[in-house]
Every structure is written in structure tokens, then in C-alpha cells.
């Protein structure tokens, strides 16, 4: 008699699925760990603000904007150039605990970061005449340049369209520049060709500003365009140019609200109230692996207009209703 016990017919059928079920459960437990076990901390964004008040104001606005996004902003102020120990300490802190991105506000902070920091992507904002800065990325360089950023300038065509909206008869404009703003000036001249505006470039510098005014006389422009170049303009140079324009009934296009308030005919420039949101969006694009590389340079997307109605009367050029519509800073209309 065969005393060997036979397995129940169903045993093989049950054991295999049971084993598979056990491993499936164990595998699921490994595939789906306890909630939060692999939750990464929000990316840290170090904001380094330059020394000017506008840099620090915008940096604080950007930090506030980023706090509403899935990142953790940290705000630092760039120490003065002669405070070497503080500058070295800032570099060491970045090296010891690198953030995901360094966001620099202003040209001084951006130049410092591109020279001193390695291994962390750098994004900049609020840099004037950005085309002329060496840290704007070009294909032949990989070190010492920013991943991308936002200029404090309007796009060249946008700038000229704003001038044309204010002065529809504009055909010839002069633009004072130095070697530090030559590429920016050339880009504006090139944009003028498509708009039938002849932009004449006039080299200038503070120490020989009267020579530049003499050349303006020979140029006979319909208007003079100012760009924020510290090698060309200080307080005395700005006053000289505004006086020149008033005496010759030539509109001077200012690069900031303060210049328009001081007596320039009108101006259009970046809106400091809205550039924070544009910058925050750029940082998030930098962090998005599906977004692709950043453009080397974006321009300020939001435009703020200003006009000096008193100067408009002096030069005999009425500001158009189209330019005055919307959110416009108006000066010179006090009773």
C-alpha cells in the first residue's frame, strides 16, 4: 500500500498565487515607502542684491514672490568691494552649502558671482545695458557667465516703439553712448531700421561732455535718447543735456522716472513693481528639467511710462493721447 501522502489537488494552485501575493505586497511596500520618506526639501534660491537701493527693493520683492512658489528663497546683500573678509565668507558659505540657483540683482552682484562662484547656476535680473556685459552667455564660453537673465532695459524695438508712440513724427534720433554701452547702442540703431528711424550714435563721456553736445548740434536730431551709462552721465551731464534740449526745442528721452521728473520730455523703462514676478518665473524655468536651456538674455516685459508736461510745453511737442493713456507717471503739471 502506498503510504505517501498526496498533496491536495488545490495546494499547488494556492501556494503559487500566495507566494506571488506575498512578494507583490512586499514589493509594493518597498515601492511606496511611508509618506514623506523621499520628499525632497524645496530648492533653495540665494538672492544676492547689489548695493543700490533699487537693487535691494526689487530683491525683497522677488523674495516675497518666490515665497509663494515651491522654493525657499534666502536674501543676502553684497558687501562693499573693500570688505574682503565678508565677501570671502559669502563665497565659503555658498561652497559649503550650495543653493540650487543664485539669483543676482544688479550688475555689481552679477559680475561678482560670475567671477567668484563656481558650480552653481547663476541667473541675473535688473542689469542695465546687459548686451555689453561679459557675463552674458555666449557659445564660446562656459565659465564666468550666467545661465540667463533679465535686463533692466526694454527690448530695442520696444524702446523705439514707445518713443514713436509719444513722437509720431520721429525720423532721426541721436543716442549718446560710451564704449561700455556700444553693443546696446548698436542694437537700438539696428532696431530703428525696421521702424524707419535713423538712430545716430554719438560717443560721449563725462569729462568731455561738451564735445558730445557739440556733435549733437551737427546731428540735428528730432530727439535725443538716453540710456543708463555711468560713463556718460552724472548729475552735471544730465543737467547739461536737459538744458541743451530745452534751449533747442529738442525732446530728451529719459531712462528713468527721476530723469523725466528732472526735466526730460518723456521716458519708458522697466516697471519695478512687476519685474519681480517675471524674475520668479525665470527662476522656476531654470529649475524645470523639461524647460530646456534659458535664453541668454530676456528684456523687461512690463513697461512704465513717464512724461513731463512742463517740458512738453517748453519744447513745443505735445504728448499724444495714446501715450498718456493707461498708467503713466506725470510730472510738471502742478498748478
mmCIF file of C-alpha atoms in Angstrom:
data_model
loop_
_atom_site.group_PDB
_atom_site.id
_atom_site.type_symbol
_atom_site.label_atom_id
_atom_site.label_comp_id
_atom_site.label_asym_id
_atom_site.label_seq_id
_atom_site.Cartn_x
_atom_site.Cartn_y
_atom_site.Cartn_z
ATOM 1 C CA UNK A 1 0.000 0.000 0.000
ATOM 2 C CA UNK A 2 1.386 3.355 -0.967
ATOM 3 C CA UNK A 3 1.570 5.351 2.241
ATOM 4 C CA UNK A 4 2.934 8.530 0.561
ATOM 5 C CA UNK A 5 0.634 11.390 1.308
ATOM 6 C CA UNK A 6 -0.632 13.114 -1.728
ATOM 7 C CA UNK A 7 -0.847 16.873 -1.850
ATOM 8 C CA UNK A 8 -4.303 18.179 -2.149
ATOM 9 C CA UNK A 9 -5.091 18.935 -5.720
ATOM 10 C CA UNK A 10 -5.565 22.550 -4.894
ATOM 11 C CA UNK A 11 -2.316 23.013 -2.952
ATOM 12 C CA UNK A 12 -0.117 23.842 -5.909
ATOM 13 C CA UNK A 13 -2.708 26.204 -7.193
ATOM 14 C CA UNK A 14 -2.953 28.070 -3.907
ATOM 15 C CA UNK A 15 0.709 28.180 -2.922
ATOM 16 C CA UNK A 16 1.969 29.831 -6.082
ATOM 17 C CA UNK A 17 -0.547 32.679 -6.005
ATOM 18 C CA UNK A 18 0.019 33.095 -2.287
ATOM 19 C CA UNK A 19 3.774 33.440 -2.776
ATOM 20 C CA UNK A 20 3.245 35.848 -5.614
ATOM 21 C CA UNK A 21 0.859 37.817 -3.465
ATOM 22 C CA UNK A 22 3.360 37.982 -0.598
ATOM 23 C CA UNK A 23 6.111 39.249 -2.881
ATOM 24 C CA UNK A 24 3.715 41.655 -4.519
ATOM 25 C CA UNK A 25 2.796 43.082 -1.131
ATOM 26 C CA UNK A 26 6.447 43.294 -0.073
ATOM 27 C CA UNK A 27 7.363 44.884 -3.391
ATOM 28 C CA UNK A 28 4.558 47.374 -3.045
ATOM 29 C CA UNK A 29 5.751 48.240 0.432
ATOM 30 C CA UNK A 30 9.204 48.961 -0.969
ATOM 31 C CA UNK A 31 7.893 50.823 -3.994
ATOM 32 C CA UNK A 32 5.638 53.038 -1.906
ATOM 33 C CA UNK A 33 7.508 53.964 1.289
ATOM 34 C CA UNK A 34 5.986 55.781 4.192
ATOM 35 C CA UNK A 35 4.641 59.182 3.219
ATOM 36 C CA UNK A 36 7.373 61.821 3.228
ATOM 37 C CA UNK A 37 10.268 59.326 3.320
ATOM 38 C CA UNK A 38 11.611 60.578 -0.033
ATOM 39 C CA UNK A 39 10.092 64.047 -0.035
ATOM 40 C CA UNK A 40 12.881 66.442 -1.035
ATOM 41 C CA UNK A 41 13.174 69.835 0.581
ATOM 42 C CA UNK A 42 12.122 72.753 -1.654
ATOM 43 C CA UNK A 43 15.032 74.039 -3.762
ATOM 44 C CA UNK A 44 16.944 76.888 -2.124
ATOM 45 C CA UNK A 45 17.348 80.094 -4.094
ATOM 46 C CA UNK A 46 20.023 82.502 -2.860
ATOM 47 C CA UNK A 47 19.223 86.078 -3.862
ATOM 48 C CA UNK A 48 22.260 88.381 -3.830
ATOM 49 C CA UNK A 49 21.286 92.054 -4.036
ATOM 50 C CA UNK A 50 23.599 94.760 -5.311
ATOM 51 C CA UNK A 51 24.393 97.944 -3.369
ATOM 52 C CA UNK A 52 21.814 100.315 -4.853
ATOM 53 C CA UNK A 53 18.508 100.939 -3.127
ATOM 54 C CA UNK A 54 16.577 99.809 -6.208
ATOM 55 C CA UNK A 55 18.514 96.512 -6.166
ATOM 56 C CA UNK A 56 17.583 95.825 -2.559
ATOM 57 C CA UNK A 57 13.977 96.875 -3.018
ATOM 58 C CA UNK A 58 13.500 94.608 -6.020
ATOM 59 C CA UNK A 59 15.381 91.766 -4.280
ATOM 60 C CA UNK A 60 12.912 91.911 -1.388
ATOM 61 C CA UNK A 61 10.007 91.908 -3.845
ATOM 62 C CA UNK A 62 11.466 88.866 -5.608
ATOM 63 C CA UNK A 63 11.919 87.051 -2.280
ATOM 64 C CA UNK A 64 8.282 87.741 -1.415
ATOM 65 C CA UNK A 65 7.205 86.470 -4.836
ATOM 66 C CA UNK A 66 9.289 83.291 -4.527
ATOM 67 C CA UNK A 67 7.799 82.508 -1.113
ATOM 68 C CA UNK A 68 4.540 81.923 -2.959
ATOM 69 C CA UNK A 69 6.282 79.381 -5.186
ATOM 70 C CA UNK A 70 7.583 75.860 -4.343
ATOM 71 C CA UNK A 71 11.072 77.126 -3.448
ATOM 72 C CA UNK A 72 12.871 78.547 -0.419
ATOM 73 C CA UNK A 73 14.423 81.983 -1.038
ATOM 74 C CA UNK A 74 17.321 83.337 1.016
ATOM 75 C CA UNK A 75 18.284 87.002 0.751
ATOM 76 C CA UNK A 76 21.866 88.285 1.025
ATOM 77 C CA UNK A 77 23.303 91.742 0.390
ATOM 78 C CA UNK A 78 26.571 92.053 -1.496
ATOM 79 C CA UNK A 79 29.205 93.559 0.829
ATOM 80 C CA UNK A 80 31.188 96.583 -0.411
ATOM 81 C CA UNK A 81 34.215 95.748 -2.618
ATOM 82 C CA UNK A 82 36.720 96.647 0.118
ATOM 83 C CA UNK A 83 35.093 94.282 2.662
ATOM 84 C CA UNK A 84 37.117 91.283 1.521
ATOM 85 C CA UNK A 85 36.547 89.148 4.607
ATOM 86 C CA UNK A 86 32.777 89.455 4.246
ATOM 87 C CA UNK A 87 32.969 88.690 0.527
ATOM 88 C CA UNK A 88 35.165 85.644 1.164
ATOM 89 C CA UNK A 89 32.780 84.447 3.871
ATOM 90 C CA UNK A 90 29.872 84.670 1.440
ATOM 91 C CA UNK A 91 31.794 82.599 -1.114
ATOM 92 C CA UNK A 92 32.631 79.972 1.527
ATOM 93 C CA UNK A 93 29.030 79.719 2.682
ATOM 94 C CA UNK A 94 27.916 79.084 -0.906
ATOM 95 C CA UNK A 95 30.624 76.443 -1.419
ATOM 96 C CA UNK A 96 29.781 74.646 1.845
ATOM 97 C CA UNK A 97 26.030 74.587 1.278
ATOM 98 C CA UNK A 98 25.327 75.290 -2.397
ATOM 99 C CA UNK A 99 21.852 76.568 -3.283
ATOM 100 C CA UNK A 100 20.022 75.281 -6.331
ATOM 101 C CA UNK A 101 20.326 78.672 -8.029
ATOM 102 C CA UNK A 102 21.978 82.008 -7.287
ATOM 103 C CA UNK A 103 19.841 84.944 -8.373
ATOM 104 C CA UNK A 104 21.743 88.217 -8.608
ATOM 105 C CA UNK A 105 20.098 91.634 -8.671
ATOM 106 C CA UNK A 106 22.083 94.356 -10.429
ATOM 107 C CA UNK A 107 25.316 94.395 -12.398
ATOM 108 C CA UNK A 108 27.714 94.520 -9.418
ATOM 109 C CA UNK A 109 26.226 91.433 -7.783
ATOM 110 C CA UNK A 110 26.113 89.569 -11.086
ATOM 111 C CA UNK A 111 29.715 90.332 -12.005
ATOM 112 C CA UNK A 112 30.868 89.298 -8.524
ATOM 113 C CA UNK A 113 29.000 85.985 -8.648
ATOM 114 C CA UNK A 114 30.236 85.108 -12.133
ATOM 115 C CA UNK A 115 33.839 85.769 -11.079
ATOM 116 C CA UNK A 116 33.819 84.186 -7.615
ATOM 117 C CA UNK A 117 31.238 81.386 -7.671
ATOM 118 C CA UNK A 118 31.582 78.057 -9.455
ATOM 119 C CA UNK A 119 29.341 75.029 -9.639
ATOM 120 C CA UNK A 120 26.036 76.847 -9.054
ATOM 121 C CA UNK A 121 23.819 78.188 -11.864
ATOM 122 C CA UNK A 122 23.582 81.984 -11.873
ATOM 123 C CA UNK A 123 20.530 83.893 -13.054
ATOM 124 C CA UNK A 124 20.544 87.698 -13.082
ATOM 125 C CA UNK A 125 18.000 90.470 -13.179
ATOM 126 C CA UNK A 126 17.970 94.263 -13.315
ATOM 127 C CA UNK A 127 21.206 94.633 -15.303
ATOM 128 C CA UNK A 128 21.376 97.751 -17.465
ATOM 129 C CA UNK A 129 22.983 97.611 -20.924
ATOM 130 C CA UNK A 130 23.200 93.858 -20.466
ATOM 131 C CA UNK A 131 24.375 93.227 -24.032
ATOM 132 C CA UNK A 132 27.655 94.904 -23.105
ATOM 133 C CA UNK A 133 28.339 92.743 -20.046
ATOM 134 C CA UNK A 134 30.921 89.968 -20.371
ATOM 135 C CA UNK A 135 28.893 87.566 -18.234
ATOM 136 C CA UNK A 136 26.003 87.382 -20.692
ATOM 137 C CA UNK A 137 26.387 83.873 -22.074
ATOM 138 C CA UNK A 138 27.991 83.316 -25.463
ATOM 139 C CA UNK A 139 28.582 79.959 -27.128
ATOM 140 C CA UNK A 140 32.363 80.071 -26.855
ATOM 141 C CA UNK A 141 32.395 80.399 -23.055
ATOM 142 C CA UNK A 142 31.146 78.140 -20.301
ATOM 143 C CA UNK A 143 32.775 79.581 -17.173
ATOM 144 C CA UNK A 144 32.243 83.003 -15.699
ATOM 145 C CA UNK A 145 28.925 83.553 -17.429
ATOM 146 C CA UNK A 146 25.335 83.478 -16.254
ATOM 147 C CA UNK A 147 22.826 80.840 -17.335
ATOM 148 C CA UNK A 148 20.456 83.632 -18.334
ATOM 149 C CA UNK A 149 18.773 86.714 -17.018
ATOM 150 C CA UNK A 150 16.629 89.795 -17.426
ATOM 151 C CA UNK A 151 17.961 93.172 -18.490
ATOM 152 C CA UNK A 152 16.866 96.390 -16.873
ATOM 153 C CA UNK A 153 16.459 97.638 -20.439
ATOM 154 C CA UNK A 154 13.463 97.474 -22.700
ATOM 155 C CA UNK A 155 13.968 95.470 -25.867
ATOM 156 C CA UNK A 156 15.433 97.821 -28.515
ATOM 157 C CA UNK A 157 12.366 97.688 -30.749
ATOM 158 C CA UNK A 158 10.031 98.165 -27.777
ATOM 159 C CA UNK A 159 12.007 101.230 -26.709
ATOM 160 C CA UNK A 160 11.736 102.839 -30.138
ATOM 161 C CA UNK A 161 8.054 101.963 -30.431
ATOM 162 C CA UNK A 162 7.465 103.778 -27.142
ATOM 163 C CA UNK A 163 9.313 106.842 -28.448
ATOM 164 C CA UNK A 164 7.322 106.728 -31.686
ATOM 165 C CA UNK A 165 4.051 106.440 -29.716
ATOM 166 C CA UNK A 166 4.975 109.682 -27.973
ATOM 167 C CA UNK A 167 6.538 111.402 -31.005
ATOM 168 C CA UNK A 168 4.810 110.057 -34.147
ATOM 169 C CA UNK A 169 6.863 112.321 -36.434
ATOM 170 C CA UNK A 170 10.196 110.939 -35.176
ATOM 171 C CA UNK A 171 12.555 110.107 -38.037
ATOM 172 C CA UNK A 172 16.026 110.853 -36.673
ATOM 173 C CA UNK A 173 17.267 110.300 -33.125
ATOM 174 C CA UNK A 174 20.673 110.731 -31.514
ATOM 175 C CA UNK A 175 21.906 108.349 -28.833
ATOM 176 C CA UNK A 176 24.818 109.165 -26.523
ATOM 177 C CA UNK A 177 26.945 106.173 -25.524
ATOM 178 C CA UNK A 178 30.392 105.145 -24.322
ATOM 179 C CA UNK A 179 32.500 102.082 -25.070
ATOM 180 C CA UNK A 180 30.708 100.398 -22.149
ATOM 181 C CA UNK A 181 27.318 100.661 -23.845
ATOM 182 C CA UNK A 182 28.297 100.357 -27.514
ATOM 183 C CA UNK A 183 26.622 96.989 -28.181
ATOM 184 C CA UNK A 184 23.412 98.198 -26.559
ATOM 185 C CA UNK A 185 23.505 101.370 -28.653
ATOM 186 C CA UNK A 186 24.156 99.377 -31.827
ATOM 187 C CA UNK A 187 21.193 97.102 -31.109
ATOM 188 C CA UNK A 188 18.927 100.156 -30.830
ATOM 189 C CA UNK A 189 20.305 101.564 -34.080
ATOM 190 C CA UNK A 190 19.647 98.229 -35.804
ATOM 191 C CA UNK A 191 16.079 98.095 -34.461
ATOM 192 C CA UNK A 192 15.475 101.577 -35.837
ATOM 193 C CA UNK A 193 15.978 100.396 -39.416
ATOM 194 C CA UNK A 194 12.781 98.335 -39.350
ATOM 195 C CA UNK A 195 10.846 101.319 -37.966
ATOM 196 C CA UNK A 196 12.282 103.876 -40.389
ATOM 197 C CA UNK A 197 14.050 105.678 -37.547
ATOM 198 C CA UNK A 198 17.632 106.759 -38.194
ATOM 199 C CA UNK A 199 19.457 106.344 -34.866
ATOM 200 C CA UNK A 200 22.753 108.242 -34.906
ATOM 201 C CA UNK A 201 25.308 107.071 -32.337
ATOM 202 C CA UNK A 202 27.256 109.837 -30.600
ATOM 203 C CA UNK A 203 30.291 108.821 -28.483
ATOM 204 C CA UNK A 204 30.350 110.646 -25.156
ATOM 205 C CA UNK A 205 31.994 110.668 -21.748
ATOM 206 C CA UNK A 206 31.521 112.746 -18.632
ATOM 207 C CA UNK A 207 34.851 114.572 -18.779
ATOM 208 C CA UNK A 208 34.256 115.737 -22.350
ATOM 209 C CA UNK A 209 30.504 116.052 -22.342
ATOM 210 C CA UNK A 210 30.551 119.468 -24.011
ATOM 211 C CA UNK A 211 32.184 117.833 -27.048
ATOM 212 C CA UNK A 212 29.233 115.444 -27.249
ATOM 213 C CA UNK A 213 26.800 118.365 -27.132
ATOM 214 C CA UNK A 214 28.673 119.999 -29.998
ATOM 215 C CA UNK A 215 28.326 116.824 -32.028
ATOM 216 C CA UNK A 216 24.613 116.760 -31.226
ATOM 217 C CA UNK A 217 24.341 120.190 -32.820
ATOM 218 C CA UNK A 218 25.784 118.786 -36.044
ATOM 219 C CA UNK A 219 23.491 115.748 -35.909
ATOM 220 C CA UNK A 220 20.300 117.856 -35.760
ATOM 221 C CA UNK A 221 18.121 115.079 -34.292
ATOM 222 C CA UNK A 222 14.363 115.119 -33.773
ATOM 223 C CA UNK A 223 15.029 113.737 -30.276
ATOM 224 C CA UNK A 224 17.897 112.533 -28.087
ATOM 225 C CA UNK A 225 17.718 109.080 -26.495
ATOM 226 C CA UNK A 226 19.353 108.482 -23.125
ATOM 227 C CA UNK A 227 20.485 105.066 -21.878
ATOM 228 C CA UNK A 228 21.761 104.474 -18.307
ATOM 229 C CA UNK A 229 25.520 104.656 -18.856
ATOM 230 C CA UNK A 230 27.510 105.948 -15.832
ATOM 231 C CA UNK A 231 30.500 106.667 -18.058
ATOM 232 C CA UNK A 232 28.368 109.176 -19.945
ATOM 233 C CA UNK A 233 26.018 110.580 -17.334
ATOM 234 C CA UNK A 234 26.476 112.054 -13.921
ATOM 235 C CA UNK A 235 24.291 114.753 -12.398
ATOM 236 C CA UNK A 236 26.108 117.559 -14.198
ATOM 237 C CA UNK A 237 25.940 115.831 -17.597
ATOM 238 C CA UNK A 238 22.222 115.147 -17.215
ATOM 239 C CA UNK A 239 21.531 118.782 -16.342
ATOM 240 C CA UNK A 240 23.613 119.960 -19.309
ATOM 241 C CA UNK A 241 21.724 117.719 -21.728
ATOM 242 C CA UNK A 242 18.301 118.711 -20.387
ATOM 243 C CA UNK A 243 19.233 122.394 -20.684
ATOM 244 C CA UNK A 244 20.512 121.821 -24.221
ATOM 245 C CA UNK A 245 17.233 120.166 -25.200
ATOM 246 C CA UNK A 246 15.082 122.921 -23.698
ATOM 247 C CA UNK A 247 17.023 125.676 -25.480
ATOM 248 C CA UNK A 248 16.837 123.920 -28.841
ATOM 249 C CA UNK A 249 13.276 122.621 -28.515
ATOM 250 C CA UNK A 250 14.559 119.062 -28.823
ATOM 251 C CA UNK A 251 12.841 116.362 -26.727
ATOM 252 C CA UNK A 252 15.163 114.377 -24.457
ATOM 253 C CA UNK A 253 14.039 110.791 -23.844
ATOM 254 C CA UNK A 254 14.933 109.849 -20.258
ATOM 255 C CA UNK A 255 15.969 106.408 -18.999
ATOM 256 C CA UNK A 256 14.226 106.662 -15.608
ATOM 257 C CA UNK A 257 11.363 108.362 -13.822
ATOM 258 C CA UNK A 258 13.811 110.564 -11.918
ATOM 259 C CA UNK A 259 15.341 111.871 -15.147
ATOM 260 C CA UNK A 260 11.889 112.677 -16.531
ATOM 261 C CA UNK A 261 10.989 114.373 -13.268
ATOM 262 C CA UNK A 262 14.196 116.424 -13.540
ATOM 263 C CA UNK A 263 13.124 117.769 -16.931
ATOM 264 C CA UNK A 264 13.361 115.142 -19.662
ATOM 265 C CA UNK A 265 10.471 115.212 -22.115
ATOM 266 C CA UNK A 266 9.298 111.636 -21.504
ATOM 267 C CA UNK A 267 10.573 108.119 -20.958
ATOM 268 C CA UNK A 268 9.710 104.431 -20.882
ATOM 269 C CA UNK A 269 11.533 101.884 -18.737
ATOM 270 C CA UNK A 270 11.100 98.640 -16.813
ATOM 271 C CA UNK A 271 8.293 98.527 -14.259
ATOM 272 C CA UNK A 272 9.955 97.820 -10.914
ATOM 273 C CA UNK A 273 6.581 96.778 -9.479
ATOM 274 C CA UNK A 274 6.254 93.847 -11.879
ATOM 275 C CA UNK A 275 9.764 92.694 -12.694
ATOM 276 C CA UNK A 276 9.780 90.555 -9.524
ATOM 277 C CA UNK A 277 7.131 88.216 -10.945
ATOM 278 C CA UNK A 278 8.959 87.968 -14.278
ATOM 279 C CA UNK A 279 12.177 87.116 -12.435
ATOM 280 C CA UNK A 280 10.472 84.478 -10.273
ATOM 281 C CA UNK A 281 9.083 82.840 -13.415
ATOM 282 C CA UNK A 282 12.591 82.763 -14.888
ATOM 283 C CA UNK A 283 13.977 81.033 -11.779
ATOM 284 C CA UNK A 284 11.293 78.349 -11.962
ATOM 285 C CA UNK A 285 12.097 77.766 -15.637
ATOM 286 C CA UNK A 286 15.716 77.318 -14.598
ATOM 287 C CA UNK A 287 14.669 74.586 -12.153
ATOM 288 C CA UNK A 288 12.341 72.809 -14.580
ATOM 289 C CA UNK A 289 14.241 69.911 -16.229
ATOM 290 C CA UNK A 290 11.745 69.903 -19.098
ATOM 291 C CA UNK A 291 12.030 73.614 -19.876
ATOM 292 C CA UNK A 292 15.318 73.447 -21.785
ATOM 293 C CA UNK A 293 18.159 75.980 -21.516
ATOM 294 C CA UNK A 294 17.362 79.584 -20.737
ATOM 295 C CA UNK A 295 17.719 82.327 -23.287
ATOM 296 C CA UNK A 296 20.975 84.209 -22.607
ATOM 297 C CA UNK A 297 19.008 87.432 -22.231
ATOM 298 C CA UNK A 298 15.396 88.429 -21.732
ATOM 299 C CA UNK A 299 14.177 92.007 -21.615
ATOM 300 C CA UNK A 300 11.855 93.615 -19.110
ATOM 301 C CA UNK A 301 8.348 92.614 -20.158
ATOM 302 C CA UNK A 302 6.383 95.325 -18.347
ATOM 303 C CA UNK A 303 6.776 98.957 -19.366
ATOM 304 C CA UNK A 304 6.333 102.026 -17.171
ATOM 305 C CA UNK A 305 5.826 105.378 -18.879
ATOM 306 C CA UNK A 306 6.576 108.872 -17.621
ATOM 307 C CA UNK A 307 6.074 112.331 -19.086
ATOM 308 C CA UNK A 308 6.970 115.875 -18.068
ATOM 309 C CA UNK A 309 4.123 118.090 -19.234
ATOM 310 C CA UNK A 310 6.021 121.275 -18.379
ATOM 311 C CA UNK A 311 8.923 120.243 -20.608
ATOM 312 C CA UNK A 312 6.461 119.278 -23.322
ATOM 313 C CA UNK A 313 5.264 122.870 -23.369
ATOM 314 C CA UNK A 314 8.812 124.249 -23.431
ATOM 315 C CA UNK A 315 9.933 122.200 -26.446
ATOM 316 C CA UNK A 316 6.585 122.664 -28.198
ATOM 317 C CA UNK A 317 5.921 118.949 -28.659
ATOM 318 C CA UNK A 318 2.541 117.805 -27.413
ATOM 319 C CA UNK A 319 2.475 114.323 -25.925
ATOM 320 C CA UNK A 320 -0.018 112.118 -27.749
ATOM 321 C CA UNK A 321 -3.190 110.930 -26.060
ATOM 322 C CA UNK A 322 -2.194 107.357 -26.897
ATOM 323 C CA UNK A 323 0.997 107.686 -24.873
ATOM 324 C CA UNK A 324 -0.843 109.319 -21.973
ATOM 325 C CA UNK A 325 -3.427 106.546 -21.767
ATOM 326 C CA UNK A 326 -3.083 103.987 -19.017
ATOM 327 C CA UNK A 327 -0.652 104.007 -16.113
ATOM 328 C CA UNK A 328 1.627 106.997 -16.753
ATOM 329 C CA UNK A 329 3.724 108.968 -14.289
ATOM 330 C CA UNK A 330 3.025 112.649 -14.919
ATOM 331 C CA UNK A 331 5.349 115.418 -13.826
ATOM 332 C CA UNK A 332 5.398 119.151 -14.375
ATOM 333 C CA UNK A 333 1.615 119.582 -14.250
ATOM 334 C CA UNK A 334 1.412 121.048 -10.760
ATOM 335 C CA UNK A 335 -0.735 124.199 -10.538
#
